[in-house]
Coordinates of C-alpha atoms and ligand atoms in Angstrom, one line a residue:
X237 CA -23.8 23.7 -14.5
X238 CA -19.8 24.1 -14.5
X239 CA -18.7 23.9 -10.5
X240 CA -17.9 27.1 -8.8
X241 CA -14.0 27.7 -7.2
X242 CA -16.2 27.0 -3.7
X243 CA -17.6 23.7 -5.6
X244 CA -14.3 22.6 -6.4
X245 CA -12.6 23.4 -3.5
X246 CA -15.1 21.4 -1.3
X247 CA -15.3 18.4 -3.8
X248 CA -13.7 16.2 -1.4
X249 CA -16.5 16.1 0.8
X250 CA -19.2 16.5 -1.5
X251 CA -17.7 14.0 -3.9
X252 CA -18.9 15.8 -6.8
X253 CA -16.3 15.0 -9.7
X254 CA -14.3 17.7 -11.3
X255 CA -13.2 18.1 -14.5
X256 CA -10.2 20.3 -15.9
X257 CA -9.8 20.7 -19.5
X258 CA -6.2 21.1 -20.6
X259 CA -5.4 23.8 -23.3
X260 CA -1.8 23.7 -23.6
X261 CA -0.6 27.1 -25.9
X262 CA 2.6 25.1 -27.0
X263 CA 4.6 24.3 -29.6
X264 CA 5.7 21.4 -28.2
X265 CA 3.4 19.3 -25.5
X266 CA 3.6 16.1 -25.6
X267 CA 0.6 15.1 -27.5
X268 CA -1.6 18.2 -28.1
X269 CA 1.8 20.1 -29.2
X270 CA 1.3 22.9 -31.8
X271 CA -2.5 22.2 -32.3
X272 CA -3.4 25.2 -30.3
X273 CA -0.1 27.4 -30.4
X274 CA -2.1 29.5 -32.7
X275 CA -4.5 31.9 -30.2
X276 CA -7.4 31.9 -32.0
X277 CA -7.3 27.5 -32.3
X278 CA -6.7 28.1 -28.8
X279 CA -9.8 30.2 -27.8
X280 CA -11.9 27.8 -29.8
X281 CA -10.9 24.5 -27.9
X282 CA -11.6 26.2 -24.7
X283 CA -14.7 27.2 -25.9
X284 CA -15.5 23.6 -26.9
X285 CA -14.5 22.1 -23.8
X286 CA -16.7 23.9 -22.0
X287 CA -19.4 23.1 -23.5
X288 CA -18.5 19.6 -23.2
X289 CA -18.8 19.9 -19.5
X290 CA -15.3 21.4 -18.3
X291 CA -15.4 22.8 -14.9
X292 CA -11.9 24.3 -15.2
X293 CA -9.9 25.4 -18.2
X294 CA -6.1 24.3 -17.3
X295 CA -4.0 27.0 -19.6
X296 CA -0.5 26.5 -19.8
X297 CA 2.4 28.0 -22.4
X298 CA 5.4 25.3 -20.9
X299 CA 5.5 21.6 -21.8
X300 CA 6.5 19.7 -19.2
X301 CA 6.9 16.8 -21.2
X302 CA 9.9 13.8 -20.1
X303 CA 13.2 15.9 -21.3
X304 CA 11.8 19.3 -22.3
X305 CA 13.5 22.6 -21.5
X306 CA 11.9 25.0 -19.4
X307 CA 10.6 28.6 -21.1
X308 CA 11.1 31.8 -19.5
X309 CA 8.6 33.7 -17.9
X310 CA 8.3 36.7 -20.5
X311 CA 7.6 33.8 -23.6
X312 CA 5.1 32.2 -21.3
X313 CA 3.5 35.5 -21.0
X314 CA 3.1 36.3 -24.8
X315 CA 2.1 32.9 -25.2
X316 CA -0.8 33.8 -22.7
X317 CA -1.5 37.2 -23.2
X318 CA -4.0 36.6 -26.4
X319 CA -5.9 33.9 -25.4
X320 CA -6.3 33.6 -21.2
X321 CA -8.6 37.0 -20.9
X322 CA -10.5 35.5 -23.0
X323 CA -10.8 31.9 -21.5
X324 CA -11.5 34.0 -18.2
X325 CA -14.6 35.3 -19.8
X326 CA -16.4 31.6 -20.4
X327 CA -18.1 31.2 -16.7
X328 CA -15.8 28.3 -16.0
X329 CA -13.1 28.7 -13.4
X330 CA -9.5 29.2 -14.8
X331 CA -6.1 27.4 -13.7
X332 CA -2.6 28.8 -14.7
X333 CA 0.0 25.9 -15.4
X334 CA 2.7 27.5 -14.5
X335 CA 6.1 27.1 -11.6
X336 CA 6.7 31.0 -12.1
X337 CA 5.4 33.8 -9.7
X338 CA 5.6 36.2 -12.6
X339 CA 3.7 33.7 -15.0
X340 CA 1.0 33.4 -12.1
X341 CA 0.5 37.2 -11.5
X342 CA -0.3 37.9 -15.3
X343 CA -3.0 34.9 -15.5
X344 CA -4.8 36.2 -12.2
X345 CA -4.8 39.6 -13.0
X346 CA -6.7 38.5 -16.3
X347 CA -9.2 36.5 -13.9
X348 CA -7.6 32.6 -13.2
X349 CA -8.2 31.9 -9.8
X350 CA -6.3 28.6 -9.9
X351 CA -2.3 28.3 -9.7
X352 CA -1.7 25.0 -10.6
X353 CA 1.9 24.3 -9.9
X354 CA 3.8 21.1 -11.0
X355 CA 6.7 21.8 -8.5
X356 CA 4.7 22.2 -5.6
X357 CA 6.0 25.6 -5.5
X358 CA 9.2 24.8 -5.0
X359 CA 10.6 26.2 -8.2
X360 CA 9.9 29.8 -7.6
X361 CA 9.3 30.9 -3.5
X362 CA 7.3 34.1 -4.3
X363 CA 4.8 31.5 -5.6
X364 CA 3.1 30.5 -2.4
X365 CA 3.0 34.4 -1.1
X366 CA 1.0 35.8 -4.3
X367 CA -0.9 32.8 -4.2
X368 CA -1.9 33.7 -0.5
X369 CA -1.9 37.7 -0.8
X370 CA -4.5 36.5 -4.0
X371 CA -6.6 34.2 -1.9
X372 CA -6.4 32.3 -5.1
X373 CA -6.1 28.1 -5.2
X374 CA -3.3 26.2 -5.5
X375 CA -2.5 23.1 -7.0
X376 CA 0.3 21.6 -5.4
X377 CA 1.5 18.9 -7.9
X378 CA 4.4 15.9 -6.8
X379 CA 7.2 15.5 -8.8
X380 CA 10.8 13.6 -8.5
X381 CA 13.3 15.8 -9.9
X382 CA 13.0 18.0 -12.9
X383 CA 11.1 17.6 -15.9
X384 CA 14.3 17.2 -17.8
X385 CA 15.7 14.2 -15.7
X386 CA 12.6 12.6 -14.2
X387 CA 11.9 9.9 -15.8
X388 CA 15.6 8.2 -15.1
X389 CA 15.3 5.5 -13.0
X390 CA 12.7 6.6 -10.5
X391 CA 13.2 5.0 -7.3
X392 CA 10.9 4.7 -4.1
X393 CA 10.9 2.7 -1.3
X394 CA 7.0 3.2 -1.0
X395 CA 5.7 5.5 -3.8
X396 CA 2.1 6.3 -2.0
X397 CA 4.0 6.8 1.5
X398 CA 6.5 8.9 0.0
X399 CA 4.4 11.0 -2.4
X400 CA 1.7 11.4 0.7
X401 CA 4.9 13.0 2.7
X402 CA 6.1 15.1 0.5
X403 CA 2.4 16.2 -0.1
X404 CA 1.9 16.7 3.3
X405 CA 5.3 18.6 3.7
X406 CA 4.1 21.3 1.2
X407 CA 0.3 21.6 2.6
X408 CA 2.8 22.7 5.3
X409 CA 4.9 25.1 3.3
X410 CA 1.6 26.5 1.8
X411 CA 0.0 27.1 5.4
X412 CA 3.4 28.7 6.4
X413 CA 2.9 31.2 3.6
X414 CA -0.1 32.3 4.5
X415 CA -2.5 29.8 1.9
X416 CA -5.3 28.9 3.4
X417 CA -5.1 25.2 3.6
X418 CA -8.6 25.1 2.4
X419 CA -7.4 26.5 -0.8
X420 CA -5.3 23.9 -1.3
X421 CA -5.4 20.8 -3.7
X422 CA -2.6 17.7 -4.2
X423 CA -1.9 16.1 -6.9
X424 CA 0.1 12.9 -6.9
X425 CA 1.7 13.4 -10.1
X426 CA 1.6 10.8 -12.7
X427 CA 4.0 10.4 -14.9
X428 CA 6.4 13.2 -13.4
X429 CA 9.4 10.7 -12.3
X430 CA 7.5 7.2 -12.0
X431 CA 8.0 4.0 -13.5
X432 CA 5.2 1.8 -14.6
X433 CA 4.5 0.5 -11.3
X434 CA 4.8 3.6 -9.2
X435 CA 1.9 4.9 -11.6
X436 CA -0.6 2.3 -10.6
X437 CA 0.5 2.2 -7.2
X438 CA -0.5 5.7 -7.5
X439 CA -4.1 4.9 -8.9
X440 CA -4.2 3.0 -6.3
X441 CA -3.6 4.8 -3.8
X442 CA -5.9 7.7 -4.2
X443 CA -7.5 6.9 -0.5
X444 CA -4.4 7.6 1.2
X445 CA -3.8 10.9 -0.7
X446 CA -7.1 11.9 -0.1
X447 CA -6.7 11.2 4.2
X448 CA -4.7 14.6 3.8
X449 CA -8.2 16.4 3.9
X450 CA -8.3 18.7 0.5
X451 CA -9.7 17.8 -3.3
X452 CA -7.1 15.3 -4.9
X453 CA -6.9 15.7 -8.6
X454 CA -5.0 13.2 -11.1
X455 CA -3.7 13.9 -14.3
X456 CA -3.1 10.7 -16.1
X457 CA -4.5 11.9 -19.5
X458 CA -3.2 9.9 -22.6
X459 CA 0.2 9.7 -20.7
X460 CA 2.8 7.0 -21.4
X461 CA 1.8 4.3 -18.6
X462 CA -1.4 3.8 -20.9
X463 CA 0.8 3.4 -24.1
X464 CA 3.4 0.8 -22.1
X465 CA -0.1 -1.1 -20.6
X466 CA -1.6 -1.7 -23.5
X467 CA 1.1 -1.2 -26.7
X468 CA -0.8 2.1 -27.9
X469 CA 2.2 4.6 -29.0
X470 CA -0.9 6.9 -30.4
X471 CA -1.4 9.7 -27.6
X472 CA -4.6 10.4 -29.3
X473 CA -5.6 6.7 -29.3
X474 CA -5.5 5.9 -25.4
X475 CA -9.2 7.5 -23.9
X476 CA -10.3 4.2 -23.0
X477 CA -6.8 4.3 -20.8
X478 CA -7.7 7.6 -19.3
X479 CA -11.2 6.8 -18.1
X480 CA -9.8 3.8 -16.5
X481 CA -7.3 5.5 -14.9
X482 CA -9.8 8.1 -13.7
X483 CA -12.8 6.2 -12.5
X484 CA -10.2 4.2 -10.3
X485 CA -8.7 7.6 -8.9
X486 CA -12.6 8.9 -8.4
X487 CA -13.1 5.5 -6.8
X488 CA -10.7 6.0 -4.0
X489 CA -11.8 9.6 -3.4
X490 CA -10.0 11.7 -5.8
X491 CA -12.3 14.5 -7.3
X492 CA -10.8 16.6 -9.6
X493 CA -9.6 15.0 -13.3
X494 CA -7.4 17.2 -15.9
X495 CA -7.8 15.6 -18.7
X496 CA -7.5 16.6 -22.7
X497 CA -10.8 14.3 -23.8
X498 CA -13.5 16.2 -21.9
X499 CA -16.7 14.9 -23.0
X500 CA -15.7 11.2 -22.7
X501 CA -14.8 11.8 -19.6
X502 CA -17.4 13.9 -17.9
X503 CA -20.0 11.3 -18.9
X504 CA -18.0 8.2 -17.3
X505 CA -17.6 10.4 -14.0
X506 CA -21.5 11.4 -14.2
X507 CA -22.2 7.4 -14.4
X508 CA -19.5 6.7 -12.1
X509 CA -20.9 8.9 -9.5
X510 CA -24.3 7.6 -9.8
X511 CA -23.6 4.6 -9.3
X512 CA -21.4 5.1 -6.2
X513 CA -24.9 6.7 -5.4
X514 CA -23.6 10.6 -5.7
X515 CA -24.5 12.9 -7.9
X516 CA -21.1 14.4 -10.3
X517 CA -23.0 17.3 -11.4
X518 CA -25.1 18.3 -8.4
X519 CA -23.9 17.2 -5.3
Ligands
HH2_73 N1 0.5 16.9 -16.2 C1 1.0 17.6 -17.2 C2 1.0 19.0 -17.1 N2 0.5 19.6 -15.9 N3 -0.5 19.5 -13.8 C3 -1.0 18.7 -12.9 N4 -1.5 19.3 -11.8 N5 -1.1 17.3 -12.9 C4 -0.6 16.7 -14.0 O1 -0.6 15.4 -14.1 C5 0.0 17.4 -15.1 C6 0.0 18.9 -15.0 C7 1.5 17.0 -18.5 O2 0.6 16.9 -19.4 P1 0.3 17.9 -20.7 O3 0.0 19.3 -20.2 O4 -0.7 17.3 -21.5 O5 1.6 17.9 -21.5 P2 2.9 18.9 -21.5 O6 3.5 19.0 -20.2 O7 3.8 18.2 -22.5 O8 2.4 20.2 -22.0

């Protein structure tokens, strides 16, 4: 059975593992672009992913893809509007991808009850106060600049120290807003202004993201550090780079995986978590 909201937001101490199917309703992602623009494609990959096991369906109408351009709120709204009421209806728990107030109070009036924000609400300040007002989740995601000029020349002194602050800082903002900070979730960003190394640092680092006391979640799906490891330029050619990345998050106490190969992935979790003696789907 797919995990509740109350499921996911305790998976951190139940260790069950989470997993977020991604249904980007874009032109333009970068590798699922355009496949499910079209709201009835849409509708039927969220359907399938939750039969493959999803516990979340991740909807987003922005790419947030190295260089892209952000899209105002009104196009992410059409974008939405045909396809996340019915998402809402599947019995699986629904996140909004989304750094706009306005984008977030559209998707949880049709039922979301996830904001999942790649700017850790720093984009938009009315963010944090509908998310509280709501009593919906939040995903508070780190990220070194913009999407548009992230990825030149990262630099950190300590990349898990620094990340871990700046996560901290925003559990902070979030409380200060009036989110519960048990409705709260961190995310350490992969691929949003990191280098190679600063990536697996990252992965490695999951236990000292997940000392901050809420669900971690990792979204390394088919994104470029796989492609520059192992020479696969193919995004839909690197889901043995995914799991990988994954099990070594879940490993160090991450819970919660967004990820576009569902399936694959919710049946390397369930034998990862049996053999680390816990149970993914009933904990
Ligand atoms: N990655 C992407 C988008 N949203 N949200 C969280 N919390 N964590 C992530 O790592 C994350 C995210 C980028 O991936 P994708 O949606 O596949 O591509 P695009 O941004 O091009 O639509």
């Amino acid at each position: 059975m797919a995990a509740s909201l109350e499921d996911i937001l305790a998976s951190h101490r139940t260790g069950r593992a989470v997993v977020m199917g991604i249904l980007n309703v874009t032109p333009d992602s970068f590798s699922d672009g355009g496949r499910f623009f079209d709201p009835a494609s849409a509708v039927a990959r969220a359907l399938r992913m939750v039969a493959e096991g999803a516990d979340v369906i991740d909807v987003g109408a922005e790419s947030t893809r190295p260089g892209s351009d952000r899209i105002p709120a009104a196009e992410q709204i059409a974008r939405l509007e045909p396809v996340l009421p019915d998402v809402a209806r599947m019995g699986v728990a629904v996140s909004i991808d989304t750094t706009l107030a306005e984008v977030a109070r559209f998707a949880l009036d049709a039922g979301a009850a996830i904001v999942n924000d790649v700017s850790a609400a720093r984009d938009d300040p009315k963010l944090l106060r509908l998310t509280a007002e709501r009593g919906a989740a939040v995903v508070l995601m780190h990220m070194l600049g913009q999407p548009k000029s992230m990825q030149q020349e990262p630099r950190y002194d300590d990349v898990v120290a620094e990340v871990r602050q700046f996560l901290a800082d925003r559990l902070t903002a979030a409380e200060a807003a009036g989110v519960r900070r048990d409705r709260c979730i961190v995310d350490p960003g992969i691929g949003f202004g990191k280098g190679l190394r600063h990536n697996l640092a990252l992965l490695r680092g999951a236990g000292a993201l997940a000392e901050l006391g809420v669900p971690v979640l990792y979204g390394p799906s088919r994104k470029r550090f796989i492609g520059e490891l192992t020479g696969q330029g193919d995004t839909d050619r690197r889901l043995g780079g995914t799991i990988a990345a994954c099990l070594a998050a879940f490993a160090g106490g991450a819970t919660i995986f967004r990820v576009h190969d569902v399936a694959e992935v919710v049946q390397a979790l369930a034998v990862a978590a049996a053999v680390a003696g816990a149970d993914a789907r009933r904990p």
